[in-house]
XYZ file of C-alpha atoms in Angstrom:
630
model
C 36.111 -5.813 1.770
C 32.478 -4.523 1.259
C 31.436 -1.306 0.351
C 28.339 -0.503 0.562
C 26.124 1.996 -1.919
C 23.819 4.253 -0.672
C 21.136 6.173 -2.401
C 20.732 9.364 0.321
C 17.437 10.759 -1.338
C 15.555 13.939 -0.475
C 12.569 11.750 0.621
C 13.145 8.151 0.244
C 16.810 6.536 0.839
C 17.594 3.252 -0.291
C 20.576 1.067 0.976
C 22.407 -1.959 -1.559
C 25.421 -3.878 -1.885
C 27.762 -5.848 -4.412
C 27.542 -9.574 -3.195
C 27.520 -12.795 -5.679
C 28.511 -10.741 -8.834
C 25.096 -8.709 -8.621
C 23.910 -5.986 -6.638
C 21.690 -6.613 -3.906
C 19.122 -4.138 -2.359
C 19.006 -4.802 1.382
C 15.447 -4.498 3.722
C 16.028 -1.679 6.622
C 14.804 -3.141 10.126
C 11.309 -2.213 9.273
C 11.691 -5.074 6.048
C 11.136 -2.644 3.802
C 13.373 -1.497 0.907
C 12.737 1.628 1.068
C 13.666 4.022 3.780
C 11.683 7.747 4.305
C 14.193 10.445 4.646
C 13.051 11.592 7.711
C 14.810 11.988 11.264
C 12.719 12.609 14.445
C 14.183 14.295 17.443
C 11.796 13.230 20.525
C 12.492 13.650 24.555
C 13.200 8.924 24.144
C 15.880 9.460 21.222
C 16.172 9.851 18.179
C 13.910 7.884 15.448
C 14.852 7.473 11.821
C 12.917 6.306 8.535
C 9.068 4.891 8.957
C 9.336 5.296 13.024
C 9.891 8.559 12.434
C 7.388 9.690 9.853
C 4.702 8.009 11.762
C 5.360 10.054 14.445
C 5.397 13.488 13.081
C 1.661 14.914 13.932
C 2.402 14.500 16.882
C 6.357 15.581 17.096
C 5.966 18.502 14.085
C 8.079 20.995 15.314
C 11.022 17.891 16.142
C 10.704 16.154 12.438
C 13.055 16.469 9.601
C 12.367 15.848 6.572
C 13.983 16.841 2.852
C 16.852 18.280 4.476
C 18.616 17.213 1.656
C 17.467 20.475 0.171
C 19.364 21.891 2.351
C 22.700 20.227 2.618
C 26.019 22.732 2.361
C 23.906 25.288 1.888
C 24.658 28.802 3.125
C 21.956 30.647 5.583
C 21.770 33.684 3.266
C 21.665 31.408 0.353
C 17.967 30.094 1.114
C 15.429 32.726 0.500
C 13.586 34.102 3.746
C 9.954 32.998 2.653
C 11.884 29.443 2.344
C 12.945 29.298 5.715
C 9.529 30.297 7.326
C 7.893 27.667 5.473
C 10.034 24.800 6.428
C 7.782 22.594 9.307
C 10.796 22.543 11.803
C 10.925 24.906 14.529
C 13.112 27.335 13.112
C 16.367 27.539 10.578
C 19.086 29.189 11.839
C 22.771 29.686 11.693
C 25.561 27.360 12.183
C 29.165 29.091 11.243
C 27.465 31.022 8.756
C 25.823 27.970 6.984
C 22.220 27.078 7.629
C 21.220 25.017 10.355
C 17.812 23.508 11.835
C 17.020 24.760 15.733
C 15.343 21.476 17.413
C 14.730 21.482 21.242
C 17.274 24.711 21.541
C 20.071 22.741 19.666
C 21.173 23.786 16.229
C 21.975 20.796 13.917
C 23.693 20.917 10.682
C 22.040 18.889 7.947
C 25.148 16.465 7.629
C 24.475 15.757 11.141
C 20.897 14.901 10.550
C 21.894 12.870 7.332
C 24.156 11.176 9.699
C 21.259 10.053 11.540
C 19.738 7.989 7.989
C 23.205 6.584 6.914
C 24.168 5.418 10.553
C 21.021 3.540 10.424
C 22.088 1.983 6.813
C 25.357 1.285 8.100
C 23.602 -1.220 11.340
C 21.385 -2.439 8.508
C 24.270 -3.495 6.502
C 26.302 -5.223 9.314
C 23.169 -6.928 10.711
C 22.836 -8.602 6.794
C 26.541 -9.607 6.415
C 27.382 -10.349 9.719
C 30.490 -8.189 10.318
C 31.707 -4.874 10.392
C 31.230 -1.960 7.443
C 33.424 1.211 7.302
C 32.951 1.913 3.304
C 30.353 3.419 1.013
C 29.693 5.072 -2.323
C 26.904 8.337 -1.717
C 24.996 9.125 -4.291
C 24.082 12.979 -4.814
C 22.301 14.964 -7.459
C 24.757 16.043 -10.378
C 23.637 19.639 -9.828
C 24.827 19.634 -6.561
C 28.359 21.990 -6.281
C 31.369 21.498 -3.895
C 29.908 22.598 -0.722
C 27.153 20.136 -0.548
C 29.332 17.411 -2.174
C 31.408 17.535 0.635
C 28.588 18.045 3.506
C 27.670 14.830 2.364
C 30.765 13.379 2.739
C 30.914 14.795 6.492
C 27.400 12.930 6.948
C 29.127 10.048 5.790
C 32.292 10.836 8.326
C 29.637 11.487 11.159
C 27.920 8.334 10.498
C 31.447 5.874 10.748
C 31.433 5.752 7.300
C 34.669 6.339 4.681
C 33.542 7.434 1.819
C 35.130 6.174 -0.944
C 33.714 7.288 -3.168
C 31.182 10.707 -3.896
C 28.994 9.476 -7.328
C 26.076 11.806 -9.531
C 22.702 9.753 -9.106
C 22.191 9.738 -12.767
C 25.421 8.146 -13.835
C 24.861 5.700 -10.546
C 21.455 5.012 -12.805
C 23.430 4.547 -15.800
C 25.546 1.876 -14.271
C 22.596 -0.127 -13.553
C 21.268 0.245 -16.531
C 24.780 -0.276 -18.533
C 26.047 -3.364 -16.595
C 24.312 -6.031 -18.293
C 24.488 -4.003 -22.160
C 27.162 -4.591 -24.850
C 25.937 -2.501 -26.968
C 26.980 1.159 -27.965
C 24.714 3.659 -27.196
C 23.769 7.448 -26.215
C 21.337 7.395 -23.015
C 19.666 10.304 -21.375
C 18.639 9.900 -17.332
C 16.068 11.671 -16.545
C 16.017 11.764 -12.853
C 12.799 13.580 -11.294
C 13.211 12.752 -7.895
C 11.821 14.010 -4.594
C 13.496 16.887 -3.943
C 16.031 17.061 -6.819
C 16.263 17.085 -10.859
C 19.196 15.870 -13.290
C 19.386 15.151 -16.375
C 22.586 13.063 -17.893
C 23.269 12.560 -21.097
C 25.795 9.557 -21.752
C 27.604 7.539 -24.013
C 27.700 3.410 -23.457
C 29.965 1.179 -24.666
C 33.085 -1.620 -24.621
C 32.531 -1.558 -20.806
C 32.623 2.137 -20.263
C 30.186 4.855 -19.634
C 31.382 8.578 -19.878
C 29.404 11.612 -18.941
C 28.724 13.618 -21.975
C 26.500 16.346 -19.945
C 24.490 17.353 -17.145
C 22.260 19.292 -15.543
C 19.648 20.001 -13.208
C 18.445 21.933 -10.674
C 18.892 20.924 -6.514
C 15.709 22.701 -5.863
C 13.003 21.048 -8.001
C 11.460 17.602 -7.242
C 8.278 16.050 -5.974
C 8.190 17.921 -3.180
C 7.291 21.145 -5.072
C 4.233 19.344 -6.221
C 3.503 18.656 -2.838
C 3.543 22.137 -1.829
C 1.670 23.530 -4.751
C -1.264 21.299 -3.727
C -0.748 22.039 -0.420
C -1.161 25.707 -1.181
C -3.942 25.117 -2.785
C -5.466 23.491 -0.312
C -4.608 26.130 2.254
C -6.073 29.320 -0.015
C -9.372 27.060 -0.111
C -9.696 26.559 3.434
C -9.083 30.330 4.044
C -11.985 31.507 0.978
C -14.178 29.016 2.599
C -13.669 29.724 6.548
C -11.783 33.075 6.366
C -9.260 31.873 8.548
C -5.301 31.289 7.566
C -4.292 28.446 9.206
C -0.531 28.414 7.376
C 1.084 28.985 10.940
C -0.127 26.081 12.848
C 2.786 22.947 12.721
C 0.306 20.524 13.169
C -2.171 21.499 10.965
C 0.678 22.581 8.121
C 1.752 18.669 8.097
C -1.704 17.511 8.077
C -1.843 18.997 4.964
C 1.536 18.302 3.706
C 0.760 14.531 4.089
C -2.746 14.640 1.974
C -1.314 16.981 -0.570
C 1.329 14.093 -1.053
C -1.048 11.500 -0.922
C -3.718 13.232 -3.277
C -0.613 13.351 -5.438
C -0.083 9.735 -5.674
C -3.687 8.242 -5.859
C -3.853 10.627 -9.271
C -1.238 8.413 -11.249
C -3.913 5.986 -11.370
C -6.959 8.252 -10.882
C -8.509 11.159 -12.232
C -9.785 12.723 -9.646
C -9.287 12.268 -5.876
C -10.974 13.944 -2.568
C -9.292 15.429 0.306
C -11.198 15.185 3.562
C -9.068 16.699 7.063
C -11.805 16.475 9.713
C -11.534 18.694 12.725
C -8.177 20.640 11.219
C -9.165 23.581 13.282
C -11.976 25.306 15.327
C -13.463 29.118 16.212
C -16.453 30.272 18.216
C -19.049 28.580 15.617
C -17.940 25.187 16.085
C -14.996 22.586 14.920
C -13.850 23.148 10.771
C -13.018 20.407 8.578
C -11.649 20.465 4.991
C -12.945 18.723 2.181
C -12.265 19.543 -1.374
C -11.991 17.124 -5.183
C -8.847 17.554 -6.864
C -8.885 16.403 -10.547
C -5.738 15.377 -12.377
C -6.318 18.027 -14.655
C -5.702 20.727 -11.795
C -2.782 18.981 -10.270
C -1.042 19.124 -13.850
C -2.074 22.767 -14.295
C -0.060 23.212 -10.879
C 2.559 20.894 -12.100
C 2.709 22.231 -15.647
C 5.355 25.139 -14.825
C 7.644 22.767 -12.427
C 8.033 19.783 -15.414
C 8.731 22.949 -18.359
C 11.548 23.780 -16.166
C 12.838 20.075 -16.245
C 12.889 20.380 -19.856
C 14.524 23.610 -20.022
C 17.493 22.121 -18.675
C 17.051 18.798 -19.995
C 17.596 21.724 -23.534
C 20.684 23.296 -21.927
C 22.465 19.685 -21.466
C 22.075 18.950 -24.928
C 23.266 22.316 -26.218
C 26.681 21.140 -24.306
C 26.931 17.800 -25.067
C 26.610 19.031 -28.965
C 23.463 16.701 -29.695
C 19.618 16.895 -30.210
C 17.139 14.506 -28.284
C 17.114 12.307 -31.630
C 20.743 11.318 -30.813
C 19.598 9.102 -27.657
C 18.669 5.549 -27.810
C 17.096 5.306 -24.589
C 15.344 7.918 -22.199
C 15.748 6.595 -18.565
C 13.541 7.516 -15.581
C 14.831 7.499 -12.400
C 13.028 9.203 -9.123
C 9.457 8.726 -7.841
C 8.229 11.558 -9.730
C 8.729 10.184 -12.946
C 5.732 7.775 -11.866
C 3.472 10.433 -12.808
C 1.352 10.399 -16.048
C 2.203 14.093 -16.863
C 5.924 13.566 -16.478
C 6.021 10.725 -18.689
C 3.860 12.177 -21.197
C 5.786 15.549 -21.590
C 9.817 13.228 -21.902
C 8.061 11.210 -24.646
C 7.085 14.137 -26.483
C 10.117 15.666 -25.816
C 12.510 13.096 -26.691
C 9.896 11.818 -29.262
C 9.690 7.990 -27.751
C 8.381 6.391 -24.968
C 11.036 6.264 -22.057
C 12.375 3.260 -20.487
C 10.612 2.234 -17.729
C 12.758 -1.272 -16.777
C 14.221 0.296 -14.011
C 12.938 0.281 -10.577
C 12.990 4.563 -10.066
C 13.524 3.927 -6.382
C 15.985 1.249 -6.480
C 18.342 2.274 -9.500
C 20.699 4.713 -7.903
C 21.442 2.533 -4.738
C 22.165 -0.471 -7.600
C 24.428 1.861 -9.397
C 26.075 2.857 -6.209
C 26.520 -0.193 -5.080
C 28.170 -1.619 -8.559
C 30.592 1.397 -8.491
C 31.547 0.307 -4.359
C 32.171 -3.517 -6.378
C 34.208 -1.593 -8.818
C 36.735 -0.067 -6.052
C 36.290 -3.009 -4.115
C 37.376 -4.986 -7.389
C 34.842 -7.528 -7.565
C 33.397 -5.836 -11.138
C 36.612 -5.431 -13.544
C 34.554 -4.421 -16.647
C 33.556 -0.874 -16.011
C 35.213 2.111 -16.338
C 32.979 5.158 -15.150
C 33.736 8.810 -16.133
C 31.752 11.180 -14.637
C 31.351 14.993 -15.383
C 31.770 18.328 -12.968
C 28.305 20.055 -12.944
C 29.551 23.188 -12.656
C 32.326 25.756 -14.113
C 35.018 26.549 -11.227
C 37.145 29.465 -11.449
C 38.736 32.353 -9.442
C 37.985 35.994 -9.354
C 40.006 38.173 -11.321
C 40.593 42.334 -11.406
C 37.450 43.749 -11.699
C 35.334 41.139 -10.101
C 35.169 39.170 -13.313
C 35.546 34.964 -13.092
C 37.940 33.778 -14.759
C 37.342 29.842 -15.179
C 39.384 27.488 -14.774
C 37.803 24.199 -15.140
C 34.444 24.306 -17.172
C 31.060 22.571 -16.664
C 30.578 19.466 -18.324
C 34.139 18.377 -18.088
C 35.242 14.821 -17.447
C 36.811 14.469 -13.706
C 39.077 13.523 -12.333
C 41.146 16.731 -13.793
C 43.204 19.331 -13.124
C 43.754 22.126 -14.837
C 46.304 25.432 -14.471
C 46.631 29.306 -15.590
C 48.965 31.386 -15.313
C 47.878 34.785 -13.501
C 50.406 37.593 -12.389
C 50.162 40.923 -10.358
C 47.449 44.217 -11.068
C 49.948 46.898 -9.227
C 53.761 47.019 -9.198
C 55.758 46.183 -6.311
C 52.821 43.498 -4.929
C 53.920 41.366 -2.554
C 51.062 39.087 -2.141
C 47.708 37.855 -4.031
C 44.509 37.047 -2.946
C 43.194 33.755 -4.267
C 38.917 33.805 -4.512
C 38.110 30.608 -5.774
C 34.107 30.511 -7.044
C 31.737 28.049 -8.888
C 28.609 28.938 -10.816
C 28.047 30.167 -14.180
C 27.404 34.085 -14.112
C 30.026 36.134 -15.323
C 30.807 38.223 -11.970
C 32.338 36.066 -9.632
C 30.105 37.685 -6.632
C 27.093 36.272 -8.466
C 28.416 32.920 -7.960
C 28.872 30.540 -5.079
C 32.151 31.582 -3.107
C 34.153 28.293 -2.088
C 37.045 29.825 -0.427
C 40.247 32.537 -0.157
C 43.869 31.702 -0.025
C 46.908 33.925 0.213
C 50.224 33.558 -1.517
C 52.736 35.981 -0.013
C 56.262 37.262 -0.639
C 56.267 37.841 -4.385
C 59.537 39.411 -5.516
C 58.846 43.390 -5.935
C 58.436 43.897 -9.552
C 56.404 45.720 -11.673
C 52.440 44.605 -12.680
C 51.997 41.661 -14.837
C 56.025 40.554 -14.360
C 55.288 37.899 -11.288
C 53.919 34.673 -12.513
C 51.440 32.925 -10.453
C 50.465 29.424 -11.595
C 46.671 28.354 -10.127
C 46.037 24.768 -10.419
C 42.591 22.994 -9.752
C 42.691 19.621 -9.241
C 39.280 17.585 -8.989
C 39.336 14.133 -7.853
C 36.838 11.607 -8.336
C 34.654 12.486 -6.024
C 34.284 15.952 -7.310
C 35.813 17.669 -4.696
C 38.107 20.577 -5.049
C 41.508 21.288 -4.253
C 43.029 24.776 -5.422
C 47.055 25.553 -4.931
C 48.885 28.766 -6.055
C 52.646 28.854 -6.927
C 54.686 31.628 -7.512
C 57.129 30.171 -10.717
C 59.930 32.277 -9.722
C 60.719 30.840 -6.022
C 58.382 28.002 -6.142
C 56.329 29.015 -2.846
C 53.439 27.137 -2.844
C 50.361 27.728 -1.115
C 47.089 25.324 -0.969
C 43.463 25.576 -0.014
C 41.681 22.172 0.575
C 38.137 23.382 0.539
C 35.775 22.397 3.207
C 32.248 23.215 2.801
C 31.298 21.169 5.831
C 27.757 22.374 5.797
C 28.432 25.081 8.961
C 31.012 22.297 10.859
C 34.524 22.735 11.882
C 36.956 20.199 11.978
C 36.399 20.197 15.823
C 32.273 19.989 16.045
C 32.889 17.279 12.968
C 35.121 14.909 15.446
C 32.665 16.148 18.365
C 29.619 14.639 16.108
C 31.193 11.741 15.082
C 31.831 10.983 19.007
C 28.147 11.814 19.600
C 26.899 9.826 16.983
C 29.271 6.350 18.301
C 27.829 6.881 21.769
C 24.754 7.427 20.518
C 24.995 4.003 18.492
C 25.725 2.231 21.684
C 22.754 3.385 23.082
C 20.600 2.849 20.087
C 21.970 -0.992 20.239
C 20.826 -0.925 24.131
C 17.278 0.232 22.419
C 17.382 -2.293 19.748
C 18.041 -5.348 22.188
C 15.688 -4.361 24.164
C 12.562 -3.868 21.952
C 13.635 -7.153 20.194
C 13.388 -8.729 23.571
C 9.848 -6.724 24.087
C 8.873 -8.689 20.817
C 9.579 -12.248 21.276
C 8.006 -12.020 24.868
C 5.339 -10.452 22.959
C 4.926 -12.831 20.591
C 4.861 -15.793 23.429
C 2.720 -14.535 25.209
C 0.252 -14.488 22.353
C 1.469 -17.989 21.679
C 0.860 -19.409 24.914
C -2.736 -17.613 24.885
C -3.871 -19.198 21.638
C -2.285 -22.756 23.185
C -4.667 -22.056 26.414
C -7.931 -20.609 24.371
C -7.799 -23.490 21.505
C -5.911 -26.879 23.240
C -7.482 -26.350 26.924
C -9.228 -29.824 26.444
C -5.356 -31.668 26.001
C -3.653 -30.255 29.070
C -4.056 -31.288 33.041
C -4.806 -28.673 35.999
C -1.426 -28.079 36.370
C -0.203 -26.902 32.951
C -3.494 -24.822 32.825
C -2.572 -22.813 36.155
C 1.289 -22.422 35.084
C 0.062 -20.665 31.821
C -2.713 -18.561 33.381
C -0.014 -17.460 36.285
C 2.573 -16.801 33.403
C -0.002 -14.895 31.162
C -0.615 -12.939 34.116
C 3.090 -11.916 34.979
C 3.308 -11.321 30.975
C 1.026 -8.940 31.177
C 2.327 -6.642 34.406
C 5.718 -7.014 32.732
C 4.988 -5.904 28.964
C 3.004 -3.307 30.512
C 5.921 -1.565 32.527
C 7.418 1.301 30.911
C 10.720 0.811 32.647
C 11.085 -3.248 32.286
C 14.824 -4.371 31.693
C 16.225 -6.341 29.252
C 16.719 -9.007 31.811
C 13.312 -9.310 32.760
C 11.954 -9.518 29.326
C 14.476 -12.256 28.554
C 13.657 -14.051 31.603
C 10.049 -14.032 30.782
C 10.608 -15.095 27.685
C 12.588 -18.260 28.672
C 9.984 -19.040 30.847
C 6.749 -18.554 28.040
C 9.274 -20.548 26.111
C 9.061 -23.608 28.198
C 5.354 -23.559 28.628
C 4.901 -23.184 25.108
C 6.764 -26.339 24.643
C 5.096 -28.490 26.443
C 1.697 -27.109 24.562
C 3.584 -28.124 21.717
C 4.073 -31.641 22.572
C 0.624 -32.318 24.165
C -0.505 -30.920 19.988
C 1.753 -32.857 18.782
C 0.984 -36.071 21.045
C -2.567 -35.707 19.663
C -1.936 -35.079 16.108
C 0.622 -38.436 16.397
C -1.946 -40.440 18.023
C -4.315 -38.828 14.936
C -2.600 -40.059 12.556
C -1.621 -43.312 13.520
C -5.250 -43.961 13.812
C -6.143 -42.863 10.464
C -2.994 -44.792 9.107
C -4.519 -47.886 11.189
C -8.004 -47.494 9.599
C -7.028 -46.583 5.920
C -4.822 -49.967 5.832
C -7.726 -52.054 6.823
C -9.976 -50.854 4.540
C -7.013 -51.811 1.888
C -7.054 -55.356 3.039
C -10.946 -55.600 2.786
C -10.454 -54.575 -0.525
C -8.068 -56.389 -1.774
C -9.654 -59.550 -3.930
C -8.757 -63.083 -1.868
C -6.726 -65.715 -3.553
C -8.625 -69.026 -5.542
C -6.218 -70.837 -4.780
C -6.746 -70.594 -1.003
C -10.239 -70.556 -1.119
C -10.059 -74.667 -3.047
C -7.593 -75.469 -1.021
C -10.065 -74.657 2.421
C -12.650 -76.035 -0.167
């Protein structure tokens, strides 16, 4: 049984498996190891990773991208000036959760992350050559129950049983710990694209425990992105007194050299921007051009990276320990590439981080180690991971009460006794919250439960046991009992990112008949490419080895170069027709092949003939023949 671990990033996802008693990153379809985050929606299908981000100038309005950001994430919950400036056509609501309108459809972002993991799951069974059903996720420690299991429901969506839900920081600090017998304290610093963590944990005999975490799910690279980008936008405006924010086209445009601009100043110190023909009024077409030094994008970046640190402070002050109490500072995410980044964690920590680690890589390594650890092929690791948050229920007054507090090692479960606030109640009300504010309206609501027929008494008499039990994967499950007649009452919480249980079957039927079709697409490009790459074959053959070859073979490949052509030119060719054409350039190509290789035999031999005579002419005659003929 394989199990497969999969990095789901904000903007880059990255797909690896256990195989050979080492983990093993595998290539997408593309051959890359590295997949872009990004889903396109177009009127032929639906594109995913590199086809898709080369497609969005064109398809704006229809291309996803960083919906991580967004995943189990209530509509009210993202501020309004954050859902106008997203590049899709519109957020909207889907059972109260946010959504993404695309073509008049709403999509939850599970579904669209459904779209990125089905694609790892093809990649997967195309490299082993059978069937996968299992995976480990990765998500940001930060992220709470809701989006934990949204992600699980992309997972669902995608064919995928998720065995197992892991933080991306201690998925780091398996790869890092795998191959270490030492004992040590290790913080992962984990600047990614759209998310922060920091994890502070302890290493040794084989296990790895969470001492601490967190973070913040709403700070990552692509901030940085939009700070530039904002600053390119308020420069175009001074300059041409036109606000061009509105425009999809022109907004990713931008978005694309901001990120870019962002990049080339890791190794630069100062870049230009140059967007020819963005826009265009009465006097004529308007371009953008503009320098950006390092020193400005770190004076933009500055406030984003103090805010790192700030919780990078908090995680310390509940794990008990100072920055001097770590032996190693690891960075994990694409951000941490960036000269500013590093500098501030080394003067923070007061050494120079650990930069072994491939930042894109590391999590998918670590995920796929923990998928050999349930799958039992690693025995030596024991992994005890942390819940980000405090979880609690809400009490008389609108006070929360917790129950389970951040920072504490799952799986657990944990109880309180609570009783009744009037006398004669015959039922409670069970609010079950997670966050860290006092009031438990200030905090992210997870559910309600009733537990009914209490015995009349008077307040405070009834006992009411809560329990919250988290399992592995940090997912919730709250039950209420009343101690005097054992009635029990449960609440399995859902947080399916705006999906019932019904559209969640629904999409997992859409996306398997969608995969069948996707195949269908597959096959046939694949067949597009090998006639493809014939036909060029048998054109070099004609244009360089003309002089070899009789009338005959010369008109069969012109006639078959010709058909090659009309064919690969037809938007609506079959599969059966490419294949058939490809049989065909096949043959021709063979018999090029052994006209070359006729030549190059008859080549050699020659040159074999000739080198051996000039041997014998060298060699010195024999005396004693030369008396004897004397």
């Amino acid at each position: 049984m394989t199990i497969i671990g999969i990095d789901l990033g904000t903007t880059n996802s990255v797909l690896s498996i256990y195989e050979g008693g080492k983990p093993v990153v595998i290539a997408n379809a593309e051959g890359s190891r590295v997949t872009p985050s990004v889903v396109a929606y177009t009127d032929d299908g639906t594109l995913v990773g590199d086809l898709a981000r080369r497609q969005c100038l064109v398809n704006p309005l229809g291309t996803i991208y960083s919906i991580k950001r967004f995943m189990g994430k209530r509509y009210d919950e993202i501020p309004e000036v954050e859902r106008k400036s997203v590049p899709y056509e519109t957020c909207d609501q889907l059972n109260g959760d946010l959504g993404v309108r695309i073509n008049g459809k709403i999509y939850s972002p599970s579904e669209i992350s459904a779209q990125i993991l089905s694609k790892f799951k093809t990649c997967a069974e195309q490299f082993l050559g059978k069937p996968v059903t299992e995976a480990v996720i990765t998500v940001p420690a930060y992220f709470n129950d809701a989006q934990r299991r949204a992600t699980q429901v992309a997972g669902e969506i995608a064919g995928l049983k998720v065995r197992r839900i892991i933080n991306e920081p201690t998925a780091a600090a398996l790869a890092y710990g795998v191959d270490q017998d030492k004992e040590e304290k290790v913080a992962i610093y984990d600047f990614g694209g759209g998310t922060f963590d920091i994890s502070i944990l302890e290493l040794g005999g084989g296990v790895i425990e969470v001492l601490a975490t967190n973070g913040d799910a709403h700070l990552g690279g692509d901030d940085i992105d939009q700070a530039i980008a904002d600053w390119l936008f308020d420069r175009f405006k001074a300059e041409n007194n036109m606000d061009i924010r509105g425009d999809a086209m022109i907004s990713q445009r931008i978005r694309e050299a901001a990120e870019k601009a962002k990049m080339e100043l890791s190794s630069m110190v100062t870049t230009e921007i140059y967007l020819p023909f963005l826009t265009a009024d009465a006097s004529g077409p308007k371009h953008l051009r503009a320098n950006l030094s390092r020193a400005q994008l770190e004076a933009m970046m500055q406030p984003l990276v103090q805010h790192s640190l700030d919780c990078c402070k908090r995680a310390f002050e509940d794990a008990g320990l100072k920055p001097s109490d770590v032996a190693e500072v690891l960075l994990v995410g694409g951000s941490t590439r960036i000269p500013l980044v590093q500098a501030e964690v080394e003067k923070y920590f007061g050494r120079k981080p650990n930069h072994s680690l491939n930042p894109d890589e590391v999590v998918a390594i670590g995920a796929a180690i923990q998928g050999g650890v349930l799958s039992g092929e690693v025995n030596d690791i024991v992994l005890l991971d942390v819940t980000p948050l405090t979880l609690g229920v809400k009490a008389n007054g609108g006070l929360m009460v917790p129950l389970i507090d951040r920072n504490t090692t799952i799986p657990v479960k944990k109880t309180k006794l609570f009783s009744t606030t009037v006398d004669n109640q015959e039922s409670v009300t069970i609010d079950v919250y997670q966050g860290e504010r006092q009031f438990a309206e200030e905090n992210r609501f997870l559910g309600q439960f009733e537990l009914s027929d209490i015995e009349k008494a008077p307040r405070a008499v009834p006992q009411i046991e809560v329990a919250f039990d988290i399992d592995a994967n940090g997912v919730l499950r709250v039950s209420a009992t009343n101690k005097k007649t054992n009635k029990h009452e449960s609440l399995v919480l859902m947080g399916a990112g705006g999906l019932t249980d019904d559209e969640i079957r629904s999409a997992i039927a859409d996306a398997e008949a969608a995969r069948d079709a996707d195949e269908k697409r597959k096959n046939l490009q694949v067949a597009r490419n090998k006639a493809e790459s014939l036909n060029l074959s048998n054109a070099r053959m004609l244009r360089e080895q003309s002089a070899l070859a009789d009338e005959n073979l010369i008109k069969k490949t012109k006639d078959l170069l010709e058909r090659a052509d009309m064919t690969l030119n037809k938007d609506d060719a079959s599969l059966e027709e490419f294949e058939a054409l490809s049989s065909d350039l096949s043959a021709c190509s063979c018999e090029w092949h052994e006209l070359v290789y006729a030549k190059e035999k008859e080549e050699r031999e020659r040159a074999e003939a000739e080198q051996k005579a000039q041997q014998q002419a060298q060699q010195p005659q024999d005396p004693s023949a030369n008396a004897e003929s004397n």
